[in-house]
Tab-separated table of C-alpha atoms in Angstrom:
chain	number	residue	atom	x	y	z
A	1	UNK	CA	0.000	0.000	0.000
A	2	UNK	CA	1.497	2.995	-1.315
A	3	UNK	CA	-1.612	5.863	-0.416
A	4	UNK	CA	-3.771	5.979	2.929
A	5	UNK	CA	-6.419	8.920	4.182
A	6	UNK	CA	-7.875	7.932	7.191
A	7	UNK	CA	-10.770	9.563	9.154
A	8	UNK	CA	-10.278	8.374	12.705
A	9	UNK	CA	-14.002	9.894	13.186
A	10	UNK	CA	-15.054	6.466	11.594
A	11	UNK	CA	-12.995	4.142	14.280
A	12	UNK	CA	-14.225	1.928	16.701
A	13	UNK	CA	-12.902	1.766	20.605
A	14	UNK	CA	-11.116	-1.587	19.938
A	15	UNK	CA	-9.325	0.191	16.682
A	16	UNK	CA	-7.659	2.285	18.980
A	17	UNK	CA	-6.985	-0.055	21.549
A	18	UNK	CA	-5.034	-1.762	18.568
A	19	UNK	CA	-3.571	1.057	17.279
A	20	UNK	CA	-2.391	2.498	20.796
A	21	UNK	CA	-0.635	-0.979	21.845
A	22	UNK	CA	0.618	-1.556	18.082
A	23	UNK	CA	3.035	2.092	18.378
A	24	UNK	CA	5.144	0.523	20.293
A	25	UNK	CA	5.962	-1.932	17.671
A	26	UNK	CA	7.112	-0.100	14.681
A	27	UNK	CA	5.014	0.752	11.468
A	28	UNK	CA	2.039	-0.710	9.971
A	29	UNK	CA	2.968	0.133	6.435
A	30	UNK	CA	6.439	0.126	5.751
A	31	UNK	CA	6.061	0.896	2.212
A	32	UNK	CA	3.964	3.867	3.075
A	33	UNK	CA	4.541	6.960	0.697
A	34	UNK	CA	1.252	9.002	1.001
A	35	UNK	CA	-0.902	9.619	4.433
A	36	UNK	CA	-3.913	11.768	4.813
A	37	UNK	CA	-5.022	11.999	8.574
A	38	UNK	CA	-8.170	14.075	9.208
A	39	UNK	CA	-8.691	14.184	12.641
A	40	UNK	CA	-11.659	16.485	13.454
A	41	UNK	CA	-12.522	15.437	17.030
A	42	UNK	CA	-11.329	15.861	20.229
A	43	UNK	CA	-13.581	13.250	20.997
A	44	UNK	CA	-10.916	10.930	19.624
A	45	UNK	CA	-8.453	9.685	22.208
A	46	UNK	CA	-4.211	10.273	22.247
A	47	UNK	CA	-4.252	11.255	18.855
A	48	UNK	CA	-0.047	10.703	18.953
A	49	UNK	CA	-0.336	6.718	19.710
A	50	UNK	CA	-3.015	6.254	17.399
A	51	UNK	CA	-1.270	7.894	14.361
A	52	UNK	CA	2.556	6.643	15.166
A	53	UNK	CA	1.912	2.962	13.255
A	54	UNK	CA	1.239	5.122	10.235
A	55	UNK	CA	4.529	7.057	10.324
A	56	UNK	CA	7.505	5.369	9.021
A	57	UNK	CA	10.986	6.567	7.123
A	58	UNK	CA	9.368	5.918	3.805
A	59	UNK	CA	6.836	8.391	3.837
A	60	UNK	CA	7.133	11.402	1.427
A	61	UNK	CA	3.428	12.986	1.728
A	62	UNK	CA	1.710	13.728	4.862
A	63	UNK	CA	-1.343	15.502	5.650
A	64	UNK	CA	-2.661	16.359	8.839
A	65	UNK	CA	-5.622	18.132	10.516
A	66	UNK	CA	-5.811	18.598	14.061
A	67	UNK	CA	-9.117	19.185	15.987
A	68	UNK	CA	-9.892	22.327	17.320
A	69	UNK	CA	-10.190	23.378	20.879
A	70	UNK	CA	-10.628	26.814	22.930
A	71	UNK	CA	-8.287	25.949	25.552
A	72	UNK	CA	-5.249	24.834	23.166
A	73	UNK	CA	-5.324	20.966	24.280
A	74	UNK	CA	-4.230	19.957	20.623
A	75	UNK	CA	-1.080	21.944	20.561
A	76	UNK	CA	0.303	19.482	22.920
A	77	UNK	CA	-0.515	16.331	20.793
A	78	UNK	CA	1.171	18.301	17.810
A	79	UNK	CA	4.078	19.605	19.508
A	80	UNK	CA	4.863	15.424	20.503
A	81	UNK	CA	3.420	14.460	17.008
A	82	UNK	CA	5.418	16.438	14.969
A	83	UNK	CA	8.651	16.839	16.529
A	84	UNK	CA	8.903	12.959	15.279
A	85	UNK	CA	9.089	13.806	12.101
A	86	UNK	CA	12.167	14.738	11.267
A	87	UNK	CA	13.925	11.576	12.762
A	88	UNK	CA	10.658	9.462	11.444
A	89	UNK	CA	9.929	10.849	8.102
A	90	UNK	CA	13.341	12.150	6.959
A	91	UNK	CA	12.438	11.957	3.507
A	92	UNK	CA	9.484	13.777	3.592
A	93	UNK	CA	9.141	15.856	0.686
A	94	UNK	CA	5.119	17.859	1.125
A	95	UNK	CA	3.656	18.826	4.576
A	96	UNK	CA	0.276	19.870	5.319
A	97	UNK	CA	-0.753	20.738	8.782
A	98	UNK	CA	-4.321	22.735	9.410
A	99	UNK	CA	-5.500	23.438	12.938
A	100	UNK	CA	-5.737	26.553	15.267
A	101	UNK	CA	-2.988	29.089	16.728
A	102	UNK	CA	-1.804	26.328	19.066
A	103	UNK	CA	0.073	23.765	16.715
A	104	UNK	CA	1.688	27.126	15.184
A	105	UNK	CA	4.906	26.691	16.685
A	106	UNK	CA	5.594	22.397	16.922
A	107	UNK	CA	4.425	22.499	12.748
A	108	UNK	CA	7.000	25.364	11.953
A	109	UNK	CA	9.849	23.697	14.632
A	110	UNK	CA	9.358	20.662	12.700
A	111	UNK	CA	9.375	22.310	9.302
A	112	UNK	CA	12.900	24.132	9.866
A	113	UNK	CA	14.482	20.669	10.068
A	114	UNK	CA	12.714	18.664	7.521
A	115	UNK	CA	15.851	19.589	4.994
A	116	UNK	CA	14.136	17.600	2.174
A	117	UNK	CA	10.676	19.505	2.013
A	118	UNK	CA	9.704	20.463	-0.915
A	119	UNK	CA	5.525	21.677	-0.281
A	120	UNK	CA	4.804	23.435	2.845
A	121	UNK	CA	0.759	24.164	3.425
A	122	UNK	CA	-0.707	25.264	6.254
A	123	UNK	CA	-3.999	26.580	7.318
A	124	UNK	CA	-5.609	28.445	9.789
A	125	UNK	CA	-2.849	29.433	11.798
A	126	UNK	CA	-0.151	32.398	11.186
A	127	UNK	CA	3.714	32.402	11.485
A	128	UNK	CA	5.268	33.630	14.009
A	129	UNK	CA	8.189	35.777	13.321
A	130	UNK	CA	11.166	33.875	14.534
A	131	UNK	CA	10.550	30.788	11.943
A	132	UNK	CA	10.804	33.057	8.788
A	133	UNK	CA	14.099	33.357	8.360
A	134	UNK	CA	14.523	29.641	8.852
A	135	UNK	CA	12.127	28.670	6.527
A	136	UNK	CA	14.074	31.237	3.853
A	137	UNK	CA	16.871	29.413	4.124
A	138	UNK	CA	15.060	25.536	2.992
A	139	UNK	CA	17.016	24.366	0.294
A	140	UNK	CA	14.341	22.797	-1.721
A	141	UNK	CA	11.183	24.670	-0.675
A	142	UNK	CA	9.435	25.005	-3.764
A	143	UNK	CA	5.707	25.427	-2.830
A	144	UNK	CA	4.494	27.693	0.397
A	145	UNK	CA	1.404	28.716	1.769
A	146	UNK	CA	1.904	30.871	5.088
A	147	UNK	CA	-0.843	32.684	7.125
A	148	UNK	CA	0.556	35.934	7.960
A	149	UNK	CA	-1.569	38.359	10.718
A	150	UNK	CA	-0.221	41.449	12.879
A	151	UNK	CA	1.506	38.564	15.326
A	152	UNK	CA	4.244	38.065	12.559
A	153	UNK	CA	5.709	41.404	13.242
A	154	UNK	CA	7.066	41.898	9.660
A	155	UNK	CA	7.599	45.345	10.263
A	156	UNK	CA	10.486	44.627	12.249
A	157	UNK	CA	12.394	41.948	11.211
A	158	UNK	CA	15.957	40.546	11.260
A	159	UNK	CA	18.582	42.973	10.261
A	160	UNK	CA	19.414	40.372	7.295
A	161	UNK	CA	16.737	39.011	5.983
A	162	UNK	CA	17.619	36.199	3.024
A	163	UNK	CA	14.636	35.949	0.088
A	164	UNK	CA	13.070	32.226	-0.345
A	165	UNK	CA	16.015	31.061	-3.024
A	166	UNK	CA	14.493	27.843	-4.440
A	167	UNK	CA	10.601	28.948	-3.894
A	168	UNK	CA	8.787	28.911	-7.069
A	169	UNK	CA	5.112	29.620	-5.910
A	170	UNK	CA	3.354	30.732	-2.836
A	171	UNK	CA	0.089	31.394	-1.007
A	172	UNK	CA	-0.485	33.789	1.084
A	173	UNK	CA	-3.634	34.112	3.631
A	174	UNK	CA	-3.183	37.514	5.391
A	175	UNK	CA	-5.763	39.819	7.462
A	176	UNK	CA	-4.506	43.269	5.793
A	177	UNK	CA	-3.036	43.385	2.159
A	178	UNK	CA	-0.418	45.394	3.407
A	179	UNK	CA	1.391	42.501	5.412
A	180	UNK	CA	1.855	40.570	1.860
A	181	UNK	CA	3.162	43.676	0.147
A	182	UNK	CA	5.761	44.136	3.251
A	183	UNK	CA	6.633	39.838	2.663
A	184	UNK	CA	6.609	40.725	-0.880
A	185	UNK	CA	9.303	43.525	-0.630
A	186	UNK	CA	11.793	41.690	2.508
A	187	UNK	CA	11.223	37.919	1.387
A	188	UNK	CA	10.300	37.404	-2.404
A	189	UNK	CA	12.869	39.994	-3.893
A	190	UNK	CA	14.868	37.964	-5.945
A	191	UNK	CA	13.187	34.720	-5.701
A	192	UNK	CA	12.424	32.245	-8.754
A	193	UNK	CA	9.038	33.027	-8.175
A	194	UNK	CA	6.451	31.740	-11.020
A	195	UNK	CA	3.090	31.543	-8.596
A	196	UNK	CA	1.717	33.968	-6.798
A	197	UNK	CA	-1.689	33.825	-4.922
A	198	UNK	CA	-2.881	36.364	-1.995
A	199	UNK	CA	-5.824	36.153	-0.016
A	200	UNK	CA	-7.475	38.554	2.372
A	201	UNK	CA	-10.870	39.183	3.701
A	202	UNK	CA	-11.634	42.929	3.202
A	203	UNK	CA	-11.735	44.966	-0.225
A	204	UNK	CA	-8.720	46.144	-1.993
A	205	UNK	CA	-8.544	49.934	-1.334
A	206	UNK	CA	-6.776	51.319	-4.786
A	207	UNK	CA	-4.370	52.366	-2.961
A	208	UNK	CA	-3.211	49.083	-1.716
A	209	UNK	CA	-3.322	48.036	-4.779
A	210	UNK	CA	-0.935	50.010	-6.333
A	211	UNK	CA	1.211	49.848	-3.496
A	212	UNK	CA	1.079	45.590	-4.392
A	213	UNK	CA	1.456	45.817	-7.846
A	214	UNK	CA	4.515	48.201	-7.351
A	215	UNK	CA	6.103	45.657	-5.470
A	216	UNK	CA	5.043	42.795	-7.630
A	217	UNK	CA	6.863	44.586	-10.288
A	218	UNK	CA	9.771	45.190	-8.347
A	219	UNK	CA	10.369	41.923	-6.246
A	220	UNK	CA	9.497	39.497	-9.158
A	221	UNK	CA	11.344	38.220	-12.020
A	222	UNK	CA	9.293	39.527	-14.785
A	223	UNK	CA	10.321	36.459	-16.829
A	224	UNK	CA	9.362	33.872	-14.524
A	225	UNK	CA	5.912	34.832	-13.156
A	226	UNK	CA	2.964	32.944	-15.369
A	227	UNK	CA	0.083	33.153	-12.485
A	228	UNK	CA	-0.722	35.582	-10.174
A	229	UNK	CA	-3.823	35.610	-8.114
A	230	UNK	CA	-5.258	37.723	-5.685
A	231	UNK	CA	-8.969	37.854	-4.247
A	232	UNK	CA	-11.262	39.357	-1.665
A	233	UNK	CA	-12.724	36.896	0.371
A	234	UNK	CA	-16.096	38.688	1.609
A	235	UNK	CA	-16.732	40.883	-1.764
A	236	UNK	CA	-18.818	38.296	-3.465
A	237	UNK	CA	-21.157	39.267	-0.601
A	238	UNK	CA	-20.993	43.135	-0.983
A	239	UNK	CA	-23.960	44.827	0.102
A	240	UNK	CA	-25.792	48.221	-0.987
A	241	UNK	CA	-24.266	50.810	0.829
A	242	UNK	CA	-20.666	49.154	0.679
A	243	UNK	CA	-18.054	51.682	-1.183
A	244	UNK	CA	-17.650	51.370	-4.670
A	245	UNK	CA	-14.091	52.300	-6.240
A	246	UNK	CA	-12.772	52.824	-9.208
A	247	UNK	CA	-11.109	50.540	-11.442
A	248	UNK	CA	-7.566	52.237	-11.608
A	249	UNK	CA	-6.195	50.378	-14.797
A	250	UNK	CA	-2.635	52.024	-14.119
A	251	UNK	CA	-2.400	49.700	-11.910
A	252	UNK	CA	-2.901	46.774	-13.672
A	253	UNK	CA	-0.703	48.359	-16.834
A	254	UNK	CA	2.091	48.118	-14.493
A	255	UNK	CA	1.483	44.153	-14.739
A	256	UNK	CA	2.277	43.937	-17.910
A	257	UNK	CA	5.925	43.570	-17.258
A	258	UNK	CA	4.903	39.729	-16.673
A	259	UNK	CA	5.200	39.152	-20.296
A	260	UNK	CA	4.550	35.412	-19.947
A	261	UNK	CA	1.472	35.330	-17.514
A	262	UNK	CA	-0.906	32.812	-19.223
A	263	UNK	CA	-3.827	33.754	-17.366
A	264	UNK	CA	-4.717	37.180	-16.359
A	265	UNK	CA	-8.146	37.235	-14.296
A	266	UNK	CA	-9.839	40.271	-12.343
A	267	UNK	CA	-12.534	39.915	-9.777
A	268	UNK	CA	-13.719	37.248	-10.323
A	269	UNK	CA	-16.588	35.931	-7.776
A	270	UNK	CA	-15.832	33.007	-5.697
A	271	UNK	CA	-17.211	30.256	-8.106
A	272	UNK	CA	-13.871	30.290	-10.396
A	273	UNK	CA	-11.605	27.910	-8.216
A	274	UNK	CA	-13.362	24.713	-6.534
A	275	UNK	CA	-16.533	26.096	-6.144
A	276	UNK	CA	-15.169	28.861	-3.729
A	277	UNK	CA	-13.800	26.077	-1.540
A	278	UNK	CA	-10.087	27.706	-1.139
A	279	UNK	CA	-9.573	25.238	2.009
A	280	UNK	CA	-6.952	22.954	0.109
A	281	UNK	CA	-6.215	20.730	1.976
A	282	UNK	CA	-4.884	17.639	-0.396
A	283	UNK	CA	-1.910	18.120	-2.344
A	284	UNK	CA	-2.709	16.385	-5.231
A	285	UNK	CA	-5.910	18.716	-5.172
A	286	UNK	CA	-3.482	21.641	-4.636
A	287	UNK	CA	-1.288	20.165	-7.719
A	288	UNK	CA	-3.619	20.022	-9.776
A	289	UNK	CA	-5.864	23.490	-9.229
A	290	UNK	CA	-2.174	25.801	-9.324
A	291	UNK	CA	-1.624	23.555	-12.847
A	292	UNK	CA	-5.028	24.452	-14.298
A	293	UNK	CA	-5.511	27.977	-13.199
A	294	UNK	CA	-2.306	29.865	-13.278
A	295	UNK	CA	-3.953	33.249	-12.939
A	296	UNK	CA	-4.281	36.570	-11.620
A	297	UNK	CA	-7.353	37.176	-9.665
A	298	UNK	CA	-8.250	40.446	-7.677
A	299	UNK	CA	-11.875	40.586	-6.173
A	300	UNK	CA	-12.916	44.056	-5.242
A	301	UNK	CA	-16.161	45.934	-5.542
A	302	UNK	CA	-14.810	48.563	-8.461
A	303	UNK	CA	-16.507	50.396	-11.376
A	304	UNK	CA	-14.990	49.451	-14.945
A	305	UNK	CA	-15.647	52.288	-16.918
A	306	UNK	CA	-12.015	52.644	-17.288
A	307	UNK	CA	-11.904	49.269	-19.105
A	308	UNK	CA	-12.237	50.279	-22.839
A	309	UNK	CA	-11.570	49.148	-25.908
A	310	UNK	CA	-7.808	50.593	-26.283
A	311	UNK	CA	-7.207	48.635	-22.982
A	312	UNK	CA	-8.257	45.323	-23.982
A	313	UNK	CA	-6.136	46.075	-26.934
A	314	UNK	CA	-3.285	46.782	-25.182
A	315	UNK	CA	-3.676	43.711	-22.889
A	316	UNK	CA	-3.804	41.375	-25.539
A	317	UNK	CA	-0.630	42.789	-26.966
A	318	UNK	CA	1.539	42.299	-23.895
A	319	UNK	CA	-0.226	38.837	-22.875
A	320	UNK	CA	-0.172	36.997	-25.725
A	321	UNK	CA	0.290	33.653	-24.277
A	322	UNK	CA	-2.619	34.371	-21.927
A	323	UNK	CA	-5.041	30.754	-21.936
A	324	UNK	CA	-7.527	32.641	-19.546
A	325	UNK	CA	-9.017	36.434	-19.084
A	326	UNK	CA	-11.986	37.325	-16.231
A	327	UNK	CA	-12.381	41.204	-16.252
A	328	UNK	CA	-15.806	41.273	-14.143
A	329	UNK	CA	-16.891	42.679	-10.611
A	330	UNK	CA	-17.528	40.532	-7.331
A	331	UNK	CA	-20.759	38.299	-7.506
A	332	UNK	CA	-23.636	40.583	-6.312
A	333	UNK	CA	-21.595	44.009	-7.789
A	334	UNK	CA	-24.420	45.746	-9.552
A	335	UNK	CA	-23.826	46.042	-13.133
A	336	UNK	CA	-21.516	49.296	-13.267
A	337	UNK	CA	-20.790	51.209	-16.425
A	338	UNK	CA	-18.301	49.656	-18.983
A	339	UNK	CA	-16.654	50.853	-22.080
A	340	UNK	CA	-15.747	47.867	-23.905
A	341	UNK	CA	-17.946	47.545	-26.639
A	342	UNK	CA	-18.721	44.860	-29.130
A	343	UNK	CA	-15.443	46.167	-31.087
A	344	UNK	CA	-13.098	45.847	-28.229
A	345	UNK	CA	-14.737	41.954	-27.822
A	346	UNK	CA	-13.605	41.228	-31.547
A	347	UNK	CA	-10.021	42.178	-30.745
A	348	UNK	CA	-9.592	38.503	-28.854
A	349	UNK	CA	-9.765	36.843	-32.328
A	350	UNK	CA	-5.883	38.123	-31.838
A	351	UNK	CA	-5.540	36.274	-28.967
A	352	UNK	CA	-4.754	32.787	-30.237
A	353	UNK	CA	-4.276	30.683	-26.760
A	354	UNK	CA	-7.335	31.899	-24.862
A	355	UNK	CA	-9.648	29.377	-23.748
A	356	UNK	CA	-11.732	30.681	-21.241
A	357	UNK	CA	-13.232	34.378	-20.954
A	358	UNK	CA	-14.977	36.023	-18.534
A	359	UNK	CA	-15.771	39.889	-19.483
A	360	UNK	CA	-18.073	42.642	-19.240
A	361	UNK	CA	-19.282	44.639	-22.199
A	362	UNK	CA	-21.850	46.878	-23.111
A	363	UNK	CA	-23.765	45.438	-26.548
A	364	UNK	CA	-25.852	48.039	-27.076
A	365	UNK	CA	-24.014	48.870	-30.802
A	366	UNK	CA	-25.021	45.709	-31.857
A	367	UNK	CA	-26.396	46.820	-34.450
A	368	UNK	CA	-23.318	48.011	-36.230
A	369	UNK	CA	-22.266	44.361	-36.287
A	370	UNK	CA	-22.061	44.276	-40.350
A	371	UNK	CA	-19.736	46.707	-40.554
A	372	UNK	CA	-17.679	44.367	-38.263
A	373	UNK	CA	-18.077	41.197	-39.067
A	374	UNK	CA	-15.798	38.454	-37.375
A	375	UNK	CA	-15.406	36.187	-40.484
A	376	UNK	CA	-12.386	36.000	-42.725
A	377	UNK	CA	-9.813	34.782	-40.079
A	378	UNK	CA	-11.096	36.905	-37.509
A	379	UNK	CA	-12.623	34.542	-34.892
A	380	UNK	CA	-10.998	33.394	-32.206
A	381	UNK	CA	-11.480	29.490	-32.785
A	382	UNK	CA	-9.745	29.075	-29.300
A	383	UNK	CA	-11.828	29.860	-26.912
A	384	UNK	CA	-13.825	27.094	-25.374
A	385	UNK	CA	-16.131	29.052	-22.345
A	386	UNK	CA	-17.202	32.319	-22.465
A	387	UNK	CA	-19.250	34.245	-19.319
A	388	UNK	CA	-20.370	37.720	-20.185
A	389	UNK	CA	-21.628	38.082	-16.146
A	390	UNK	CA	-23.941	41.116	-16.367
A	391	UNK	CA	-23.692	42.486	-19.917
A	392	UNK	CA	-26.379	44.070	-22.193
A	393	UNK	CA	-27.989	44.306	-25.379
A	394	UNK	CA	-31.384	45.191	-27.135
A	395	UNK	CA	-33.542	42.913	-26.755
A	396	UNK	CA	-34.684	43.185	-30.771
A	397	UNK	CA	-30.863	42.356	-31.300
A	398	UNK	CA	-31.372	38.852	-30.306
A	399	UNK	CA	-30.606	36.861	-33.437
A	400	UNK	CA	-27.749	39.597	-34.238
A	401	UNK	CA	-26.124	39.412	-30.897
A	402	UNK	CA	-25.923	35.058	-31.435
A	403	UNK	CA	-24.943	35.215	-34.875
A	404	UNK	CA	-21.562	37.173	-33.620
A	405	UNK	CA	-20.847	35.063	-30.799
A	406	UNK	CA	-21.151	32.178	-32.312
A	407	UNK	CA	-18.910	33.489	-35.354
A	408	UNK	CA	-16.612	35.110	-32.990
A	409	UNK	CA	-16.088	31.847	-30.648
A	410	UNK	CA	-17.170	29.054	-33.035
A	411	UNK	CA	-16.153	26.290	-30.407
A	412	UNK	CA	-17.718	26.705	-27.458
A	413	UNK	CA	-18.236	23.644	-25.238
A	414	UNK	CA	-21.049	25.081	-23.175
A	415	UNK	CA	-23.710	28.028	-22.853
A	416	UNK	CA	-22.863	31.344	-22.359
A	417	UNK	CA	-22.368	32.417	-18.697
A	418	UNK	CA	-23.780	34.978	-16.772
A	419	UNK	CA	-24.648	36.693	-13.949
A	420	UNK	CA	-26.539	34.869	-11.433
A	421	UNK	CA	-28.611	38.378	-9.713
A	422	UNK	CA	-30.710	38.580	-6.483
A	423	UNK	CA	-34.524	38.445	-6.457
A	424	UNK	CA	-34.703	41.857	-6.480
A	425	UNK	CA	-32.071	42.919	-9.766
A	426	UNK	CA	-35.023	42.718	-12.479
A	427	UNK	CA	-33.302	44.510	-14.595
A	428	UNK	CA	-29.910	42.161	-14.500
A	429	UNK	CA	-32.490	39.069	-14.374
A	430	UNK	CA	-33.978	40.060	-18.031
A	431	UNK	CA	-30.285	40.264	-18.897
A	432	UNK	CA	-29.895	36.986	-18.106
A	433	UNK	CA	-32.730	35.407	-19.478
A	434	UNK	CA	-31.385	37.045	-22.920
A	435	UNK	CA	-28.147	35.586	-22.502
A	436	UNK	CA	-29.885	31.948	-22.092
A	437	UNK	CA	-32.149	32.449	-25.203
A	438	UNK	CA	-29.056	33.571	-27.243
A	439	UNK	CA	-27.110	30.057	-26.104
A	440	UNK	CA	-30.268	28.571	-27.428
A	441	UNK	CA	-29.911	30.257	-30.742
A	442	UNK	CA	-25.661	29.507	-31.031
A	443	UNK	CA	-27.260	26.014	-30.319
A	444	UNK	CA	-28.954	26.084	-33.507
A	445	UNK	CA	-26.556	28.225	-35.375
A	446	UNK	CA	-24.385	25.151	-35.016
């Protein structure tokens, strides 16, 4: 047996009666390479005896949950768990530890001496201070995701302060965007850095964001990076009454130093990666989600007016290995002014990669369509899903409006996407009912 994820949840009494007298007697599994241990409970007795026959030297993938507790009782079980590992698992090659502010210091103690790691996640729990510069200094660290809050104190850290050298992508989970912009600057300068992803739970003041994108563009190779993300947590949920920014496209000119980002994608709403389930816990999940959606993603409630035409144009020019594009607000954003018109959304039949497109445009010229019509080598025979989220058009334009989408995009897989409004958003609901009828119609068409 090579793989093993085990819910202890599901185990009888006498199970861990076996289990407990069996960890004195070496491992269950010798050939062992994978283990997935999600212990949810506290229910569940010595969590340390019970897991031990599991551990052995030929293990290369573990992933562990601890249960939760007010009163910290699991970071003792952690602290004896996994200060085993780096005389029981020597080899061990991807860590993943989730559980609360307690295990925070045994999972990062362990980490600093696991010299073969290669994938370090954790969840839930930030890092304190004293283990960055440690951690830096892992020779084959190629994959991170780090929880950083005001107890990391990066505004004071070491007076030498070494970047990740080997890290090629990271997460980050942080409370204020400004903590990742300060890691940015004193730990990713110089780094072979080709992922980036950023997550935080308030919006993206414009400010802040041109503060990150400044030190994007100064702390990362521009020749490595091919997927940036970055996302709001809560925006999807924006309410009436929350502020409304503008779009500062400056700001996201100053990306286009990353000449070889394949996707480029712009708050989006929490449907684009696993359903909004961000809580990765499995690393062949993780593998497989940073392979397929190398991205950019910012989630802020912004106006887009200053998304045009000329923009579009320009982005396609300096992105032209870009495979995916979403340029729409959070999910319940009302549906703000836009100026990219039909004619901007004909310039993608020059981008010759793009599969999957997520934009907001205002169709209300549809009617100039003849006198632009996508035929003659201008379609974009790439692009397999397209979501327009909350765009418009007449409604008498109907048979127009499918005609040029499905000569624009001839191979789509599947409908046309869009916005999914409240109750209440009439207006955006007859939008979408339009947008269903002209699927219907493409349907036909082909």
């Amino acid at each position: 047996m090579r793989h093993l994820s085990i819910l202890p949840r599901n185990f009888t009494q006498d199970l861990y009666s076996i289990l407990h007298s069996r960890s004195q007697s070496g491992p269950l599994f010798r050939h062992l390479t994978s283990l997935e241990w999600r212990s949810y409970s506290l229910a569940q007795p010595n969590l340390f005896s019970t897991i031990v026959p599991f551990i052995n030297n030929s293990l290369k993938h573990l992933l562990i949950i601890f249960p939760y507790s007010e009163d910290g009782n699991e970071g003792h079980e952690a602290a004896q768990l996994l200060s085993t590992l780096p005389t029981q698992t020597p080899a061990l090659k991807l860590l993943s530890v989730k559980g609360s502010s307690h295990v925070a210091n045994a999972a990062f103690e362990a980490v600093c001496s696991l010299s073969h790691l290669e994938t370090l996640y954790t969840e839930d729990f930030g890092i304190p201070q004293v283990y960055l510069v440690p951690l830096a200094r892992l020779n084959n660290l190629r994959r991170l995701s780090l929880t950083l809050n005001k107890y990391t104190h990066l505004t004071n850290p070491a007076a030498v302060v070494p970047a990740f050298h080997s890290l090629e992508a990271i997460y980050l989970d942080t409370t204020e965007p400004f903590y990742a912009t300060l890691f940015i600057l004193k730990f990713l300068t110089g780094a072979p850095l080709r992922e980036f992803t950023l997550k935080f739970p308030h919006f993206l003041h414009p400010d802040a964001a041109m503060h990150l994108a400044s030190a994007m563009v100064h702390a990362f190779h521009h020749d490595l990076i091919t997927s940036i993300r970055i996302w709001c947590s809560d925006c999807a949920a924006a309410r009436p009454g929350d502020p409304i920014y503008m779009l500062d496209t400056n700001m996201l000119r100053k990306l286009f130093v990353f000449r070889y980002l394949e996707i480029f994608n712009f708050n989006i709403s929490k449907t684009w990666w696993e359903n909004g389930d961000l809580s990765i816990i499995s690393y062949n999940t993780l593998y497989r989600a940073t392979q397929a959606h190398q991205v950019l993603l910012m989630n802020v409630k912004m106006m887009y007016a200053a998304v045009d035409d000329m923009f579009i144009t320009d982005l396609i020019a300096r992105w032209p290995a870009m495979r995916a594009l979403s340029l729409v607000p959070a999910g319940r954003t009302p549906c703000p002014v836009t100026r990219l018109t039909l004619q901007g959304l004909i310039h993608f039949n020059k981008s010759r990669n793009i599969t999957d497109l997520r934009v907001l445009f205002d169709g209300s010229n549809c009617d100039i369509w003849p006198d632009y019509p996508p035929a003659n080598g201008l379609s974009c025979p790439s692009l397999r899903h397209l979501d327009v989220h909350a765009s418009s058009f007449n409604t008498w334009d109907l048979e127009t409006m499918a005609s040029l989408i499905s000569d624009l995009f001839p191979n789509l897989k599947d409908d046309i996407g869009s916005f999914e409004p409240s109750f209440e958003e009439q207006d955006v609901l007859d939008r979408t009912a339009f947008w269903s009828a002209v699927s219907a119609r493409i349907i036909h068409f082909s």
